[in-house]
Tab-separated table of C-alpha atoms and ligand atoms in Angstrom:
chain	number	residue	atom	x	y	z
A	266	MET	CA	0.932	15.788	25.517
A	267	ARG	CA	3.272	16.864	22.691
A	268	SER	CA	6.668	15.380	22.477
A	269	ALA	CA	9.297	18.141	23.291
A	270	LEU	CA	11.152	18.700	20.134
A	271	SER	CA	14.353	19.930	21.897
A	272	ALA	CA	14.647	16.517	23.358
A	273	LEU	CA	14.708	14.807	19.796
A	274	GLU	CA	17.871	14.102	17.843
A	275	LEU	CA	17.991	13.781	14.057
A	276	SER	CA	20.692	12.401	11.722
A	277	ARG	CA	20.510	13.164	7.999
A	278	PRO	CA	22.622	10.603	5.944
A	279	ARG	CA	23.137	11.093	2.135
A	280	ARG	CA	23.840	7.600	1.098
A	281	LEU	CA	22.164	4.312	1.731
A	282	ASP	CA	25.268	2.554	3.138
A	283	GLU	CA	25.509	5.559	5.972
A	284	ALA	CA	21.723	5.154	6.661
A	285	LEU	CA	22.326	1.108	7.160
A	286	GLU	CA	25.020	1.960	9.371
A	287	LEU	CA	22.868	4.149	11.664
A	288	MET	CA	20.173	1.364	11.487
A	289	ALA	CA	22.840	-1.185	12.726
A	290	MET	CA	23.596	0.506	15.993
A	291	ARG	CA	22.124	-0.708	19.162
A	292	ASP	CA	20.245	2.503	19.816
A	293	ARG	CA	19.300	2.809	16.150
A	294	PRO	CA	17.313	5.935	14.836
A	295	THR	CA	13.527	5.621	13.641
A	296	PRO	CA	13.635	6.375	9.888
A	297	LEU	CA	11.543	9.630	9.070
A	298	ALA	CA	10.473	10.032	5.507
A	299	GLY	CA	7.726	12.404	4.579
A	300	GLY	CA	6.809	12.702	8.345
A	301	THR	CA	3.100	12.639	7.609
A	302	ASP	CA	2.443	9.756	10.039
A	303	LEU	CA	5.498	10.408	12.410
A	304	TYR	CA	4.703	14.161	12.959
A	305	VAL	CA	1.238	13.227	14.032
A	306	TYR	CA	2.469	10.700	16.433
A	307	LEU	CA	5.067	13.278	17.920
A	308	ASN	CA	2.210	15.882	18.102
A	309	ALA	CA	0.026	13.472	19.975
A	310	GLY	CA	2.887	12.472	22.193
A	311	THR	CA	2.462	8.681	21.315
A	312	LEU	CA	6.006	7.974	20.124
A	313	SER	CA	8.504	6.969	22.529
A	314	ALA	CA	11.405	7.459	20.008
A	315	THR	CA	13.708	10.220	20.408
A	316	ARG	CA	16.409	9.468	17.766
A	317	PHE	CA	15.278	9.962	13.973
A	318	MET	CA	17.083	9.357	10.619
A	319	ASP	CA	15.530	11.647	7.920
A	320	VAL	CA	16.195	9.548	4.889
A	321	THR	CA	14.768	12.134	2.578
A	322	ARG	CA	18.114	12.969	1.144
A	323	VAL	CA	19.147	9.282	0.199
A	324	ALA	CA	19.300	9.207	-3.508
A	325	GLU	CA	18.830	5.375	-3.808
A	326	LEU	CA	15.480	5.479	-2.251
A	327	LYS	CA	14.079	8.029	-4.504
A	328	ARG	CA	14.838	6.067	-7.820
A	329	LEU	CA	11.911	4.854	-9.839
A	330	ARG	CA	13.203	2.156	-12.547
A	331	VAL	CA	10.985	1.052	-15.501
A	332	ALA	CA	11.706	-2.094	-16.991
A	333	ARG	CA	9.675	-4.007	-19.537
A	334	GLU	CA	8.746	-6.954	-16.626
A	335	ALA	CA	8.516	-4.665	-13.915
A	336	VAL	CA	8.655	-1.328	-12.143
A	337	THR	CA	10.788	-0.837	-9.127
A	338	ILE	CA	9.683	2.309	-7.122
A	339	GLY	CA	12.152	3.497	-4.480
A	340	GLY	CA	10.962	3.543	-0.732
A	341	GLY	CA	11.383	7.240	-0.676
A	342	VAL	CA	9.225	8.088	-3.910
A	343	THR	CA	6.218	10.359	-2.960
A	344	PHE	CA	2.882	9.710	-3.968
A	345	ARG	CA	2.992	12.895	-5.891
A	346	LYS	CA	5.576	11.555	-8.172
A	347	LEU	CA	3.414	8.016	-8.235
A	348	ARG	CA	0.113	10.090	-9.404
A	349	GLU	CA	2.080	12.035	-12.012
A	350	HIS	CA	4.649	9.434	-13.383
A	351	ALA	CA	3.908	8.540	-16.873
A	352	ALA	CA	4.863	4.674	-16.866
A	353	ILE	CA	2.829	4.411	-13.376
A	354	ARG	CA	-0.283	6.061	-14.771
A	355	ARG	CA	0.035	3.782	-17.981
A	356	ARG	CA	0.963	0.472	-16.398
A	357	PHE	CA	-0.132	0.508	-13.036
A	358	PRO	CA	-3.279	3.080	-13.188
A	359	SER	CA	-4.509	1.864	-9.643
A	360	LEU	CA	-1.436	2.802	-8.193
A	361	ALA	CA	-1.746	6.304	-9.595
A	362	ALA	CA	-5.367	6.332	-8.603
A	363	ALA	CA	-4.444	5.384	-4.927
A	364	ALA	CA	-1.559	7.978	-4.846
A	365	ALA	CA	-4.065	10.665	-5.910
A	366	GLU	CA	-6.540	9.698	-3.036
A	367	VAL	CA	-3.794	9.924	-0.233
A	368	GLY	CA	-4.614	12.876	1.759
A	369	ALA	CA	-4.435	16.018	-0.409
A	370	TRP	CA	-1.747	17.575	-2.396
A	371	GLN	CA	0.153	18.789	0.600
A	372	ILE	CA	0.375	15.163	2.033
A	373	GLN	CA	1.321	13.755	-1.379
A	374	ASN	CA	4.055	16.104	-1.822
A	375	ARG	CA	5.608	14.603	1.302
A	376	ALA	CA	4.228	11.159	1.935
A	377	THR	CA	6.124	8.258	0.605
A	378	LEU	CA	5.467	4.604	-0.537
A	379	ALA	CA	7.628	3.128	2.058
A	380	GLY	CA	6.066	5.244	4.974
A	381	ASN	CA	2.633	4.074	3.934
A	382	VAL	CA	3.773	0.459	4.040
A	383	ALA	CA	5.895	0.598	7.122
A	384	ASN	CA	3.014	2.820	8.916
A	385	ALA	CA	0.968	-0.541	8.309
A	386	SER	CA	-2.270	1.073	8.969
A	387	PRO	CA	-5.027	-1.374	7.684
A	388	ALA	CA	-6.630	1.770	5.908
A	389	GLY	CA	-3.211	2.681	4.231
A	390	ASP	CA	-4.512	3.322	0.467
A	391	SER	CA	-1.700	1.875	-1.368
A	392	LEU	CA	-1.524	-1.519	0.442
A	393	PRO	CA	-4.402	-3.021	-1.500
A	394	VAL	CA	-3.013	-2.122	-4.789
A	395	LEU	CA	0.372	-3.610	-3.949
A	396	LEU	CA	-1.154	-6.605	-2.777
A	397	ALA	CA	-3.279	-6.912	-5.795
A	398	HIS	CA	-0.238	-6.573	-7.929
A	399	ASP	CA	1.814	-9.325	-6.176
A	400	ALA	CA	4.338	-6.570	-5.092
A	401	VAL	CA	7.675	-7.609	-3.621
A	402	VAL	CA	9.278	-5.611	-1.022
A	403	GLN	CA	12.825	-5.049	-0.987
A	404	VAL	CA	14.694	-4.649	2.279
A	405	ARG	CA	18.371	-3.864	3.099
A	406	SER	CA	20.388	-3.926	6.190
A	407	LEU	CA	24.426	-4.129	6.647
A	408	ARG	CA	23.914	-7.866	6.702
A	409	GLY	CA	22.542	-7.718	3.043
A	410	GLY	CA	19.202	-7.543	1.242
A	411	ARG	CA	16.242	-9.657	0.821
A	412	ASP	CA	12.863	-9.521	-0.946
A	413	ILE	CA	9.716	-10.185	0.834
A	414	PRO	CA	6.419	-10.855	-1.055
A	415	PHE	CA	3.967	-8.078	-0.094
A	416	ALA	CA	1.369	-10.820	0.703
A	417	GLU	CA	3.865	-11.868	3.687
A	418	LEU	CA	4.675	-8.496	4.812
A	419	TYR	CA	2.397	-8.201	7.638
A	420	ARG	CA	2.265	-10.756	10.259
A	421	GLY	CA	-0.603	-9.097	12.265
A	422	TYR	CA	-1.889	-5.806	12.956
A	423	ARG	CA	0.846	-3.165	12.616
A	424	ASP	CA	3.403	-5.925	12.735
A	425	LEU	CA	5.885	-6.213	9.876
A	426	ALA	CA	8.042	-8.893	9.048
A	427	LEU	CA	11.151	-6.649	9.167
A	428	GLU	CA	14.200	-6.770	11.246
A	429	PRO	CA	14.791	-3.942	13.417
A	430	ASP	CA	17.947	-2.842	11.461
A	431	GLU	CA	16.326	-3.235	7.966
A	432	LEU	CA	14.902	-0.460	5.829
A	433	ILE	CA	12.698	-0.714	2.980
A	434	THR	CA	14.609	0.302	-0.074
A	435	ALA	CA	12.206	-0.421	-2.755
A	436	ILE	CA	8.871	-1.970	-4.019
A	437	THR	CA	8.652	-3.974	-7.181
A	438	LEU	CA	5.427	-4.444	-9.218
A	439	PRO	CA	5.661	-7.003	-11.828
A	440	GLU	CA	4.204	-6.490	-15.086
A	441	PRO	CA	0.476	-7.764	-15.003
A	442	PRO	CA	-0.649	-10.443	-17.363
A	443	ARG	CA	-1.308	-9.470	-20.888
A	444	GLY	CA	-4.563	-7.725	-21.189
A	445	ALA	CA	-5.027	-7.466	-17.391
A	446	ARG	CA	-7.418	-4.555	-16.013
A	447	ALA	CA	-6.845	-2.859	-12.700
A	448	PHE	CA	-9.158	-0.974	-10.508
A	449	PHE	CA	-9.015	1.145	-7.347
A	450	ARG	CA	-11.814	2.686	-5.426
A	451	LYS	CA	-11.573	4.222	-1.920
A	452	VAL	CA	-14.632	4.791	-0.173
A	453	GLY	CA	-14.467	7.495	2.733
A	454	THR	CA	-16.584	10.128	4.239
A	455	ARG	CA	-15.239	12.947	1.687
A	456	ARG	CA	-13.472	13.379	-1.552
A	457	ALA	CA	-10.144	14.514	0.243
A	458	GLN	CA	-8.236	14.024	3.673
A	459	SER	CA	-10.512	11.134	4.607
A	460	ILE	CA	-9.295	7.796	5.964
A	461	SER	CA	-10.942	4.801	3.954
A	462	LYS	CA	-13.939	3.127	5.367
A	463	VAL	CA	-13.187	0.499	2.658
A	464	VAL	CA	-10.583	0.575	0.011
A	465	PHE	CA	-10.603	-1.951	-2.898
A	466	ALA	CA	-8.174	-2.861	-5.729
A	467	GLY	CA	-8.492	-5.501	-8.210
A	468	VAL	CA	-6.843	-6.993	-11.153
A	469	ILE	CA	-8.376	-9.475	-13.717
A	470	ALA	CA	-7.260	-10.706	-17.075
A	471	LEU	CA	-9.516	-13.037	-19.132
A	472	GLU	CA	-8.646	-15.368	-22.166
A	473	ARG	CA	-11.241	-16.330	-24.398
A	474	GLY	CA	-13.780	-15.296	-22.020
A	475	ARG	CA	-12.705	-17.172	-19.179
A	476	VAL	CA	-11.112	-15.498	-16.160
A	477	THR	CA	-7.503	-16.713	-16.001
A	478	HIS	CA	-6.166	-14.248	-13.282
A	479	ALA	CA	-7.742	-12.544	-10.558
A	480	ARG	CA	-6.518	-10.603	-7.608
A	481	LEU	CA	-9.218	-8.698	-5.044
A	482	ALA	CA	-7.543	-6.728	-2.307
A	483	TYR	CA	-9.166	-4.877	0.496
A	484	GLY	CA	-8.029	-2.463	3.151
A	485	SER	CA	-10.004	-1.374	6.348
A	486	MET	CA	-11.601	-4.802	6.248
A	487	ALA	CA	-9.060	-6.892	8.578
A	488	PRO	CA	-6.264	-6.184	10.862
A	489	VAL	CA	-4.116	-6.434	7.710
A	490	PRO	CA	-4.760	-5.748	3.963
A	491	ALA	CA	-6.568	-8.796	2.702
A	492	ARG	CA	-6.777	-10.940	-0.355
A	493	ALA	CA	-10.174	-12.183	-1.061
A	494	ARG	CA	-9.149	-15.567	-2.143
A	495	HIS	CA	-12.443	-17.250	-1.902
A	496	ALA	CA	-13.947	-14.705	-4.122
A	497	GLU	CA	-11.066	-14.935	-6.462
A	498	ALA	CA	-11.456	-18.753	-6.579
A	499	ALA	CA	-15.051	-18.415	-7.300
A	500	LEU	CA	-14.096	-16.320	-10.442
A	501	LEU	CA	-11.070	-18.439	-11.702
A	502	GLY	CA	-11.256	-20.539	-14.847
A	503	ARG	CA	-15.063	-19.353	-15.306
A	504	ALA	CA	-16.607	-17.236	-17.863
A	505	LEU	CA	-17.678	-13.918	-16.178
A	506	THR	CA	-21.481	-14.298	-15.758
A	507	THR	CA	-23.721	-12.493	-13.454
A	508	ALA	CA	-23.968	-15.785	-11.590
A	509	ALA	CA	-20.185	-15.963	-11.123
A	510	ALA	CA	-20.030	-12.439	-10.071
A	511	ALA	CA	-22.796	-13.017	-7.588
A	512	GLU	CA	-21.005	-16.091	-6.255
A	513	ALA	CA	-17.889	-14.154	-5.729
A	514	ARG	CA	-19.663	-11.428	-3.887
A	515	GLU	CA	-21.121	-14.211	-1.501
A	516	SER	CA	-17.753	-15.575	-0.962
A	517	LEU	CA	-16.693	-12.351	0.329
A	518	ALA	CA	-18.121	-13.273	3.696
A	519	ARG	CA	-15.287	-15.880	4.049
A	520	ASP	CA	-12.640	-13.747	3.218
A	521	LEU	CA	-13.253	-10.471	5.056
A	522	ALA	CA	-13.717	-9.817	8.826
A	523	PRO	CA	-14.242	-6.079	9.249
A	524	ILE	CA	-14.766	-4.602	12.746
A	525	ASP	CA	-17.148	-1.830	13.974
A	526	ASP	CA	-15.498	1.374	14.588
A	527	ILE	CA	-16.013	5.013	14.568
A	528	ARG	CA	-15.632	5.135	11.031
A	529	SER	CA	-18.200	2.566	9.870
A	530	ASP	CA	-19.845	-0.652	11.276
A	531	ARG	CA	-19.264	-4.211	10.027
A	532	GLU	CA	-22.436	-4.584	7.771
A	533	TYR	CA	-21.889	-1.349	6.022
A	534	ARG	CA	-18.286	-2.314	5.167
A	535	MET	CA	-19.271	-5.724	3.831
A	536	ASP	CA	-22.046	-3.906	1.758
A	537	VAL	CA	-19.605	-1.731	0.236
A	538	ALA	CA	-17.006	-4.455	-0.255
A	539	GLY	CA	-19.526	-6.408	-2.281
A	540	ASN	CA	-20.748	-3.233	-4.274
A	541	LEU	CA	-17.162	-2.480	-5.179
A	542	LEU	CA	-16.430	-5.815	-6.457
A	543	GLU	CA	-19.578	-5.583	-8.660
A	544	ARG	CA	-18.560	-2.282	-9.837
A	545	PHE	CA	-15.067	-3.689	-10.964
A	546	LEU	CA	-16.543	-6.686	-12.692
A	547	HIS	CA	-19.469	-4.903	-14.331
A	548	PRO	CA	-17.886	-4.014	-17.517
A	549	PHE	CA	-16.658	-7.662	-18.244
A	550	LEU	CA	-19.934	-9.429	-17.423
A	551	LYS	CA	-21.253	-11.675	-20.055
A	552	PRO	CA	-25.195	-12.777	-20.021
A	553	ALA	CA	-25.387	-16.235	-18.269
B	674	FAD	C1	-3.625	14.882	6.965
B	674	FAD	C2	-3.301	13.543	6.600
B	674	FAD	C3	-4.175	12.841	5.722
B	674	FAD	C4	-3.785	11.658	5.446
B	674	FAD	N1	-4.324	10.837	4.510
B	674	FAD	C5	-4.076	9.481	4.194
B	674	FAD	C6	-4.653	8.927	3.213
B	674	FAD	O1	-5.594	9.338	2.826
B	674	FAD	N2	-4.383	7.482	2.956
B	674	FAD	C7	-3.434	6.896	3.437
B	674	FAD	O2	-2.906	5.867	3.062
B	674	FAD	N3	-2.551	7.621	4.472
B	674	FAD	C8	-2.828	8.862	4.595
B	674	FAD	N4	-2.173	9.639	5.819
B	674	FAD	C9	-0.998	8.870	6.349
B	674	FAD	C10	0.334	9.289	5.642
B	674	FAD	O3	0.370	10.194	5.015
B	674	FAD	C11	0.840	7.886	4.861
B	674	FAD	O4	0.688	6.758	5.587
B	674	FAD	C12	2.095	8.321	4.151
B	674	FAD	O5	2.551	7.377	3.367
B	674	FAD	C13	3.378	8.123	5.256
B	674	FAD	O6	4.528	8.096	4.618
B	674	FAD	P1	5.748	9.345	5.134
B	674	FAD	O7	6.650	9.274	4.173
B	674	FAD	O8	5.118	10.577	5.572
B	674	FAD	O9	5.927	8.382	6.313
B	674	FAD	P2	6.741	8.736	7.783
B	674	FAD	O10	5.679	9.592	8.640
B	674	FAD	O11	7.993	9.466	7.616
B	674	FAD	O12	6.885	7.346	8.648
B	674	FAD	C14	5.993	6.413	8.622
B	674	FAD	C15	6.602	5.144	9.184
B	674	FAD	O13	7.313	4.528	8.240
B	674	FAD	C16	8.700	4.224	8.708
B	674	FAD	N5	9.393	4.377	7.441
B	674	FAD	C17	9.616	5.425	6.649
B	674	FAD	N6	10.549	5.168	5.486
B	674	FAD	C18	10.831	3.947	5.752
B	674	FAD	C19	11.780	2.877	4.990
B	674	FAD	N7	12.442	3.307	4.047
B	674	FAD	N8	11.992	1.761	5.548
B	674	FAD	C20	11.313	1.505	6.678
B	674	FAD	N9	10.535	2.167	7.508
B	674	FAD	C21	10.315	3.479	6.944
B	674	FAD	C22	8.737	5.289	9.881
B	674	FAD	O14	9.840	4.833	10.531
B	674	FAD	C23	7.296	5.279	10.250
B	674	FAD	O15	7.338	4.202	11.168
B	674	FAD	C24	-2.632	11.005	6.183
B	674	FAD	C25	-1.688	11.377	6.904
B	674	FAD	C26	-2.290	12.852	7.290
B	674	FAD	C27	-1.430	13.865	8.298
């Protein structure tokens, strides 16, 4: 049954310190950003919360800082901004590509990066990109701030390593190694408004024909976004031959444990995961 809207309370802080004060209260509100996940839960009547805090007016959450060594994206930055931002498109094209695949325009206009991260769906499109880019999540409470490596953010299915009074303020993506190439591909049932069956992001760098850096990250393939570490190890330090690529593909079976669900079965997901890896590596392959 739908949640009765008349029973809900909403606060609308304008500054981060006000928001953090509300989060420090015993009966703290649930942060509400674009609402594109929360409204769905409210509509379905699956949300027990009745107090909300609209964070869309908090200017600190909307900043996007571009520096030579990193880009820091405020938690409240929308996917619309990410898909259009010149520095993101140039330096983190896989994030711009993922942003352009979240829902459709209407969703991208409202949906935020922190909302995607905090919602913690294994199918969240930005999550493999953040994992592949060694992102760091900045969180704040009245007690202070701390940085959580994105790879350590999820303790299990929809279980974040966040304290109840902490807000995600920003996400930092360090500049990838020189010459690195990034890739993003989402496979769903249609071009827009579809939840991914498999989502993949990769970053690779080569020096003198050998792989010096490899990040292969998948969504919808495990309860949390997953790095394919065995597959990465099969590539690191080697010339990128068809044999090395085949070995990496085989290693995926040790890295990924997809489930059968209404969107796909395990076998299909593993096939697609391997195909996406091959597609990513193909432009760099050298004859054996
Ligand atoms: C039609 C439709 C299509 C969609 N398609 C896609 C898709 O293709 N790919 C995809 O990945 N997602 C999709 N989504 C899901 C949703 O749009 C994204 O997860 C979005 O990024 C959520 O962001 P939001 O700002 O709307 O979050 P909200 O709904 O406002 O919040 C989501 C969660 O994040 C928490 N939160 C928000 N901000 C913060 C913060 N600063 N700190 C801590 N916690 C915070 C909230 O408390 C809540 O738990 C779709 C949703 C709809 C309705």
